[in-house]
Amino acid sequence: MVCGRWRGGRCIIARLLQPDRSQPITNPTIIPRDQHCISRANISNAALKVLYRLKDAGYEAYLVGGGVRDLLLGREPKDFDVATNATPEQVKETFRNCRLIGRRFRLAHVRFGREIIEVATFRAAQPSPDAASSNGQGMILRDNVYGTIEEDALRRDFTVNALYYDIRDFSVIDYAGGMEDLHNGFLRLMGDPETRYREDPVRMLRAARFAAKLGFVLSPETEAPIAALAGLLGEVPAARLFEEVLKLFMTGHSVASFEKLRHFGLFGQLFPDTEAALATEEAGFPHTMVLKGLENTDARVTSGKPVTPAFLFAVLLWEPVRLRTRQYEAEGIAPYAALQAASSDIIERQLGRVAIPRRFSTPMREIWTLQPRFQHTKGKRPQRLAGHPRFRAAYDFLLLRAEAGEADQALADWWTEFQGQGEVGDASSGSDEGEKPRRRRRGGRRRRRKPATGGGGE
Ligand code: ATP
Ligand code: MG
């Protein structure tokens, strides 16, 4: 699995032993340049600039985390993270284009155009898990004690994420048997897994995400505590969970993420109402709808098309909305009012878990509440619906419902044909974010603008 050149390998005993996190590891395995496949040609120029500038300023600087892991697997990294012994303030002094962020975990962001390189100072363990730095459950609230690279390696989550690429000699430094685990497709949390999950419950989501993205399996001791500790995710700020949901579902492996999350009992922590709906009707429509929606999302990401969290969340939460709408209707509320009320309820409940910014929750609600309007295919109503800013996303959503067997396929076909007649613009990119309605120009021909007469400049 790892690029062919690495021939090293720790003995099996070393691999099975957990690194003792109370002691920095002093005998790392060094994999020289000619025994691994990381080439500077595959590292972004921005990351290289940061590494070289820090080195030239007299600091240690390493590429670390997903960048090293993914390059060793022959994959294109999502981003590049740098670790250094320079403090955030020293990093800021070294780069003009630098901003310091984060409280819990203070970081420097160095920006080059659209690319941001995250530069983290080596972390050490907290001197003691005092009340100021962790909560009563062992959760780390602040993690800003700086240390050495050896200490930093132990603060990271999985062994495969604790590999350091040294810009001085282009070697890879392996403190925790990460190369071996990478080779074998293992995700292994360093240290005592239960303690590590308690320190930061998001590590459970990260385990599911990397398992999905890389096709790795969790080592038994890494997997074992998750079922019992999943509930700790309830204490993670909803805004952080939103970010994690995007990484799980919007980076091209959402189907695998969904399956892993459900397998580990984590999905219900993020989407409790959806989980309840799926659990009762496992084989039926809701499951199909979610899976088809996620498959579409993955296909769009893979082919470079835009995707929006509004559509994703609309798919994930539709079944709870539908069930709640039915309840309201049974209580005698008119269908459209029932759908509106159900949408509000489900959004409010969901925000308690995962923060959905308004710029996504508003269009999500529109995608739902436009659905009944597709029933009307007579007179001027189709044309009016087609002019709605959210028409295309809502139409895509209708197709998905039809594909999953919940909406009438003939109705979906009618709308496809309606657009084929040139009544509305291209519907193929239905779920694009921030789409504007295509205004029809009145009066046909474009008027020629008068040439600007700027007052005799030249
Ligand atoms: P990707 O960027 O592909 O999602 P990544 O492994 O680079 O994966 P990041 O979130 O970018 O993930 O984090 C960079 C590195 O920081 C990780 O590889 C890991 O070493 C460390 N790290 C990130 N989050 C945690 C955490 N919650 N606990 C411990 N270490 C972490
Ligand atoms: Mg990363």
PDB file of C-alpha atoms and ligand atoms in Angstrom, residues 65-67 69-70 78-79 81 155-157 161 196 200 203 206 209-210 213 240 247, ligand 1:
ATOM      1  CA  GLY A  65       0.101  14.905   9.214  1.00  0.00           C
ATOM      2  CA  GLY A  66      -2.111  14.203   6.234  1.00  0.00           C
ATOM      3  CA  GLY A  67       0.347  15.672   3.731  1.00  0.00           C
ATOM      4  CA  ARG A  69       0.583  10.285   5.044  1.00  0.00           C
ATOM      5  CA  ASP A  70      -1.168  10.869   1.726  1.00  0.00           C
ATOM      6  CA  LYS A  78      -5.914  17.790   0.764  1.00  0.00           C
ATOM      7  CA  ASP A  79      -3.626  20.315   2.419  1.00  0.00           C
ATOM      8  CA  ASP A  81       0.536  21.034   7.603  1.00  0.00           C
ATOM      9  CA  ARG A 155       0.299  14.470  21.069  1.00  0.00           C
ATOM     10  CA  ARG A 156      -0.886  13.542  17.597  1.00  0.00           C
ATOM     11  CA  ASP A 157      -3.760  11.160  17.064  1.00  0.00           C
ATOM     12  CA  ASN A 161      -0.437  10.990  11.235  1.00  0.00           C
ATOM     13  CA  ARG A 196      -7.241   9.985  23.966  1.00  0.00           C
ATOM     14  CA  ASP A 200     -10.831  15.025  22.357  1.00  0.00           C
ATOM     15  CA  ARG A 203     -10.843  11.792  17.370  1.00  0.00           C
ATOM     16  CA  ARG A 206     -11.491  11.335  12.653  1.00  0.00           C
ATOM     17  CA  ARG A 209     -13.178   9.598   8.426  1.00  0.00           C
ATOM     18  CA  PHE A 210      -9.697   8.223   7.823  1.00  0.00           C
ATOM     19  CA  LYS A 213     -11.050   7.965   3.086  1.00  0.00           C
ATOM     20  CA  ARG A 240     -16.640  22.274  15.347  1.00  0.00           C
ATOM     21  CA  LYS A 247     -14.830  16.879   5.994  1.00  0.00           C
TER      22      LYS A 247
HETATM   23  P1  ATP B   1      -6.637  15.792   6.195  1.00  0.00           P
HETATM   24  O1  ATP B   1      -6.020  17.155   6.155  1.00  0.00           O
HETATM   25  O2  ATP B   1      -6.354  14.942   5.010  1.00  0.00           O
HETATM   26  O3  ATP B   1      -8.043  15.812   6.577  1.00  0.00           O
HETATM   27  P2  ATP B   1      -4.877  15.440   8.434  1.00  0.00           P
HETATM   28  O4  ATP B   1      -4.384  14.205   9.126  1.00  0.00           O
HETATM   29  O5  ATP B   1      -3.851  16.325   7.816  1.00  0.00           O
HETATM   30  O6  ATP B   1      -5.945  14.971   7.376  1.00  0.00           O
HETATM   31  P3  ATP B   1      -5.638  17.752   9.911  1.00  0.00           P
HETATM   32  O7  ATP B   1      -6.924  18.033  10.580  1.00  0.00           O
HETATM   33  O8  ATP B   1      -5.203  18.590   8.780  1.00  0.00           O
HETATM   34  O9  ATP B   1      -5.724  16.230   9.469  1.00  0.00           O
HETATM   35  O10 ATP B   1      -4.531  17.740  11.057  1.00  0.00           O
HETATM   36  C1  ATP B   1      -3.140  17.680  10.786  1.00  0.00           C
HETATM   37  C2  ATP B   1      -2.448  16.793  11.793  1.00  0.00           C
HETATM   38  O11 ATP B   1      -2.626  17.327  13.110  1.00  0.00           O
HETATM   39  C3  ATP B   1      -2.993  15.375  11.884  1.00  0.00           C
HETATM   40  O12 ATP B   1      -2.438  14.529  10.926  1.00  0.00           O
HETATM   41  C4  ATP B   1      -2.592  14.982  13.288  1.00  0.00           C
HETATM   42  O13 ATP B   1      -1.237  14.651  13.361  1.00  0.00           O
HETATM   43  C5  ATP B   1      -2.804  16.280  14.058  1.00  0.00           C
HETATM   44  N1  ATP B   1      -4.165  16.363  14.602  1.00  0.00           N
HETATM   45  C6  ATP B   1      -5.236  16.974  14.033  1.00  0.00           C
HETATM   46  N2  ATP B   1      -6.317  16.874  14.810  1.00  0.00           N
HETATM   47  C7  ATP B   1      -5.931  16.193  15.904  1.00  0.00           C
HETATM   48  C8  ATP B   1      -6.587  15.781  17.090  1.00  0.00           C
HETATM   49  N3  ATP B   1      -7.878  16.051  17.287  1.00  0.00           N
HETATM   50  N4  ATP B   1      -5.866  15.112  18.017  1.00  0.00           N
HETATM   51  C9  ATP B   1      -4.541  14.864  17.822  1.00  0.00           C
HETATM   52  N5  ATP B   1      -3.876  15.205  16.726  1.00  0.00           N
HETATM   53  C10 ATP B   1      -4.540  15.867  15.780  1.00  0.00           C
END
